[in-house]
Amino acid sequence: MKTFYITTPIYYVNANPHLGHAYTTIVADAMARFHRCLGEDTLFLTGTDEHGDKIVQAAEKRGLTPRQFVDEISGHFRALWPRLGIANDRFVRTTDEQHKAAVQDFLQKVYDAGDIYFGEFGGHYCYGCERFYTEKELENGLCPQHLTKPEFISEKNYFFRMSKYLPWLREYILANPDFIRPERYRGEVLAMLESGALEDLCISRPKTRLTWGIELPFDHDYVCYVWFDALINYISALGWPGGAEYARYWPGEHLVAKDILKPHAVFWPTMLKAAGLPLYRHLNVHGYWLVRDTKMSKSLGNVVDPLDMGQRYGLDAFRYFLLREMHFGSDASFSEEALVGRINADLANDLGNLFSRVLSMTAKYCDSQIPAGTVHTDADRAIEELCASAMENYLQLFRNVRFAQALEALWELVRALNKYVDSQAPWTLAKEGQQERLSTVLNILLACMRKIALCLWPVMPKAAGAMLAQLGEEVPDDGTPPTRDLAAETASLSGLRVGAKAAPASNLFPRIDSAALAEEQAAKKAKSQEKTKKVQAKDEKKKADAAATSPLPEISFDTFKSLDLRVGTVVSAERHPHADRLLRLLIDFGEGEPRQILSGIAEYYAPEALAGRQVCAVLNLAPRKIRGLMSCGMVLTAGVGDCCRLLTPDEVVPAGSPIS
Ligand code: MSP
């Protein structure tokens, strides 16, 4: 029996799961279900990556031990998946004893083969990435991911002789065009291999620096580098080296996003080769979900909670949207408007409407008993052919991880069926008493709807189960696929249970009120813009403070003498009528008339507390109009950050006294 083994990345436990993690895991779930429908012996693995500096830091922040911390967050991931309709068969943790033992076996094997050596190494270490960068890999001396300056660390470490396998890897990728897919990522990896920037891989960390990791079997003073440890999960979870599942399911397929292309496309295959193990079949690489074209981030408050979406719009509709909206390999933008748009257009209008119309006609004209029928007319034959070709395209595209195109191919059939209803007009056939023709039309429609439901089960298991139940089939709700031979289902329209009772009505995907949503979204957008502004203002203030404390270029004594600095006495102060942060001060500088100066101190001083107070100011600054009022000079203040104090002589001096 053909096997299919699919994995997701094992997620870091330093953050809670969000839309991005949910997407990968939902795609893996859909792929696993799809291959189950093709009758393949399928295994689906996900899990958590729990070692490394980042985890120790995150645990410290929460006042927990690393162990307590990883148990808690790993638990959140494990609990989330079933709530998103995900039916993984295994859940691996890198802190599992079985995994640790496998990593040590793997290290020993590669060490014994002479591909791990001990050496002195100086490199640019980025704590954010937990890895060393070579000079060539840095961009203007900064880590290309975090744009921070890495620390130069020199220490003795163990190295995997990765460079030895790079020419072989290049040849392998050239000879196997779909080893890494889609093509753009294959190209990226080939470019990486051809750039000459890749070297041997440092695979250890001294325990003096990090203890939260798997000890090297050949040196107890070192732990294993997290990536070398993490990648082995894909076989440790199968019980490698001795496990029966390893023998049964390996080699499998991996699913990852573009952020972790290099470890999967370069480190992992060379590691497998060095250990003498077969390579994975495919590396499937998808793009990133953005939110309104920006990266999801906690500080912007735009992180999408998948459970929340599932609860608001229905889990199946959410899953459908994710697979339909993202062209596998490219980035996609998430918004609730787009989600609602798809639900209303594709699910409520096209698919939901088809089910609702056809089932209510079957109730009306056939007492909900599924009628028999045989293809007769050209229109019937066209539908029959379209059904076969749409399904074949769907299967082919889905196999090749082109989910959006696969669903689009199926929707061609959905839309054609709605048109067929219109053109065949069963209501007219009923009126004219053409019972046999009426039965045929309904039979063809119901048979095609059944095929659509079978195809959709991997994507929308609950909704597809409901569709099949409405067509008189029993579908268990325990993850058992509704067919084990989806490929054979493309051959003919057969399979419909003629004579069985269909549901009298159907309301699978109710329309969502997009006007109400638009209102809600506008409020949300305003709030998020406010937040973005605040974040930006904070950044600017930081920059300004940094500028204020950094030394300015030297000036001549003459330049300094050219400033007209004086002490004045505040005559009156009031708020600027059009600017919250400004006060309008009238100050006596002994000039006869008080001078008007606007000052940005409204947040720090109440106007009524200022009259009679002495202040220092620059008088010969060019006058400036600010929000409708003239400012003739500038009052001097001191302070950084949130501190702002007026400068005042320590005893009263005559108004207009020069400062020198
Ligand atoms: N622990 C490593 C993986 C080790 S695998 C041997 C890791 N973990 S992670 O928690 O950062 O997960 C990264 C993965 O999460 C991405 O490759 C992708 O599958 C998913 N996503 C996280 N954010 C994403 C988006 N914004 N969009 C799409 N998927 C992304 O890296």
mmCIF file of N, CA and C and ligand atoms in Angstrom, residues 8-12 18-21 23-24 49 227 230-231 233-234 255-260 264 286-290 296 326, ligand 1:
data_model
loop_
_atom_site.group_PDB
_atom_site.id
_atom_site.type_symbol
_atom_site.label_atom_id
_atom_site.label_comp_id
_atom_site.label_asym_id
_atom_site.label_seq_id
_atom_site.Cartn_x
_atom_site.Cartn_y
_atom_site.Cartn_z
ATOM 1 N N THR A 8 4.568 19.078 9.740
ATOM 2 C CA THR A 8 4.635 20.552 9.818
ATOM 3 C C THR A 8 5.954 20.885 10.512
ATOM 4 N N PRO A 9 6.361 22.161 10.493
ATOM 5 C CA PRO A 9 7.504 22.517 11.341
ATOM 6 C C PRO A 9 7.097 22.225 12.791
ATOM 7 N N ILE A 10 8.051 21.926 13.626
ATOM 8 C CA ILE A 10 7.696 21.867 15.049
ATOM 9 C C ILE A 10 7.856 23.282 15.561
ATOM 10 N N TYR A 11 6.804 23.807 16.172
ATOM 11 C CA TYR A 11 6.747 25.236 16.476
ATOM 12 C C TYR A 11 7.499 25.560 17.761
ATOM 13 N N TYR A 12 8.091 26.752 17.760
ATOM 14 C CA TYR A 12 8.750 27.232 18.981
ATOM 15 C C TYR A 12 7.690 27.495 20.028
ATOM 16 N N HIS A 18 -0.621 31.359 16.276
ATOM 17 C CA HIS A 18 -1.435 32.356 15.582
ATOM 18 C C HIS A 18 -1.781 31.872 14.183
ATOM 19 N N LEU A 19 -2.348 32.798 13.372
ATOM 20 C CA LEU A 19 -2.805 32.443 12.028
ATOM 21 C C LEU A 19 -1.754 31.688 11.212
ATOM 22 N N GLY A 20 -0.483 32.132 11.277
ATOM 23 C CA GLY A 20 0.579 31.514 10.484
ATOM 24 C C GLY A 20 0.758 30.045 10.834
ATOM 25 N N HIS A 21 0.837 29.754 12.119
ATOM 26 C CA HIS A 21 0.989 28.360 12.549
ATOM 27 C C HIS A 21 -0.248 27.562 12.148
ATOM 28 N N TYR A 23 -2.274 28.104 9.678
ATOM 29 C CA TYR A 23 -2.321 27.859 8.235
ATOM 30 C C TYR A 23 -1.528 26.597 7.882
ATOM 31 N N THR A 24 -0.273 26.556 8.302
ATOM 32 C CA THR A 24 0.565 25.409 7.936
ATOM 33 C C THR A 24 -0.084 24.112 8.420
ATOM 34 N N ASP A 49 9.079 22.616 19.320
ATOM 35 C CA ASP A 49 10.539 22.727 19.339
ATOM 36 C C ASP A 49 10.883 23.436 20.650
ATOM 37 N N TRP A 227 18.838 23.688 15.806
ATOM 38 C CA TRP A 227 18.331 23.253 14.499
ATOM 39 C C TRP A 227 18.714 21.807 14.195
ATOM 40 N N ALA A 230 16.325 19.884 16.227
ATOM 41 C CA ALA A 230 14.919 19.980 15.821
ATOM 42 C C ALA A 230 14.617 19.190 14.543
ATOM 43 N N LEU A 231 15.502 19.263 13.558
ATOM 44 C CA LEU A 231 15.209 18.616 12.272
ATOM 45 C C LEU A 231 15.046 17.100 12.425
ATOM 46 N N ASN A 233 13.483 15.592 14.519
ATOM 47 C CA ASN A 233 12.137 15.201 14.980
ATOM 48 C C ASN A 233 11.369 14.409 13.922
ATOM 49 N N TYR A 234 11.651 14.736 12.647
ATOM 50 C CA TYR A 234 10.869 14.119 11.581
ATOM 51 C C TYR A 234 11.069 12.604 11.516
ATOM 52 N N LEU A 255 6.288 20.254 5.103
ATOM 53 C CA LEU A 255 5.568 21.485 4.784
ATOM 54 C C LEU A 255 6.116 22.578 5.694
ATOM 55 N N VAL A 256 6.608 23.657 5.106
ATOM 56 C CA VAL A 256 7.185 24.762 5.894
ATOM 57 C C VAL A 256 6.887 26.079 5.177
ATOM 58 N N ALA A 257 7.111 27.207 5.876
ATOM 59 C CA ALA A 257 7.045 28.504 5.192
ATOM 60 C C ALA A 257 8.455 28.913 4.785
ATOM 61 N N LYS A 258 8.520 29.959 3.993
ATOM 62 C CA LYS A 258 9.800 30.384 3.406
ATOM 63 C C LYS A 258 10.844 30.803 4.438
ATOM 64 N N ASP A 259 10.386 31.147 5.667
ATOM 65 C CA ASP A 259 11.336 31.601 6.693
ATOM 66 C C ASP A 259 12.341 30.532 7.087
ATOM 67 N N ILE A 260 11.968 29.263 6.917
ATOM 68 C CA ILE A 260 12.871 28.215 7.376
ATOM 69 C C ILE A 260 13.268 27.302 6.211
ATOM 70 N N HIS A 264 15.780 23.485 6.107
ATOM 71 C CA HIS A 264 15.119 22.304 5.529
ATOM 72 C C HIS A 264 15.694 21.889 4.187
ATOM 73 N N HIS A 286 5.593 27.352 1.566
ATOM 74 C CA HIS A 286 4.574 28.374 1.314
ATOM 75 C C HIS A 286 5.062 29.752 1.751
ATOM 76 N N GLY A 287 4.283 30.772 1.362
ATOM 77 C CA GLY A 287 4.645 32.156 1.671
ATOM 78 C C GLY A 287 4.118 32.567 3.032
ATOM 79 N N TYR A 288 4.099 33.855 3.259
ATOM 80 C CA TYR A 288 3.709 34.389 4.554
ATOM 81 C C TYR A 288 2.334 35.036 4.511
ATOM 82 N N TRP A 289 1.580 34.837 5.567
ATOM 83 C CA TRP A 289 0.325 35.581 5.728
ATOM 84 C C TRP A 289 0.667 36.935 6.310
ATOM 85 N N LEU A 290 0.213 37.966 5.611
ATOM 86 C CA LEU A 290 0.373 39.325 6.118
ATOM 87 C C LEU A 290 -1.008 39.799 6.540
ATOM 88 N N MET A 296 2.454 40.428 10.784
ATOM 89 C CA MET A 296 1.734 40.346 12.055
ATOM 90 C C MET A 296 2.719 40.627 13.180
ATOM 91 N N MET A 326 -4.682 31.854 -0.459
ATOM 92 C CA MET A 326 -3.223 31.922 -0.619
ATOM 93 C C MET A 326 -2.793 31.055 -1.799
HETATM 94 N N1 MSP B 1 11.069 25.714 15.470
HETATM 95 C C1 MSP B 1 11.304 26.151 14.137
HETATM 96 C C2 MSP B 1 10.977 25.047 13.159
HETATM 97 C C3 MSP B 1 11.757 23.788 13.358
HETATM 98 S S1 MSP B 1 11.254 22.550 12.248
HETATM 99 C C4 MSP B 1 12.376 21.373 12.438
HETATM 100 C C5 MSP B 1 10.405 27.359 13.820
HETATM 101 N N2 MSP B 1 9.319 27.518 14.567
HETATM 102 S S2 MSP B 1 8.238 28.702 14.406
HETATM 103 O O1 MSP B 1 7.362 28.609 15.543
HETATM 104 O O2 MSP B 1 8.880 29.953 14.206
HETATM 105 O O3 MSP B 1 7.402 28.329 13.165
HETATM 106 C C6 MSP B 1 7.702 28.779 11.879
HETATM 107 C C7 MSP B 1 6.607 28.329 10.971
HETATM 108 O O4 MSP B 1 5.329 28.834 11.424
HETATM 109 C C8 MSP B 1 6.704 28.814 9.546
HETATM 110 O O5 MSP B 1 7.614 28.073 8.777
HETATM 111 C C9 MSP B 1 5.261 28.615 9.120
HETATM 112 O O6 MSP B 1 4.992 27.273 8.955
HETATM 113 C C10 MSP B 1 4.510 29.124 10.327
HETATM 114 N N3 MSP B 1 4.303 30.571 10.269
HETATM 115 C C11 MSP B 1 4.584 31.465 11.266
HETATM 116 N N4 MSP B 1 4.194 32.700 10.858
HETATM 117 C C12 MSP B 1 3.696 32.658 9.615
HETATM 118 C C13 MSP B 1 3.007 33.567 8.781
HETATM 119 N N5 MSP B 1 2.849 34.851 9.082
HETATM 120 N N6 MSP B 1 2.474 33.087 7.630
HETATM 121 C C14 MSP B 1 2.524 31.761 7.299
HETATM 122 N N7 MSP B 1 3.130 30.884 8.080
HETATM 123 C C15 MSP B 1 3.957 31.309 9.115
HETATM 124 O O7 MSP B 1 10.718 28.070 12.890
#
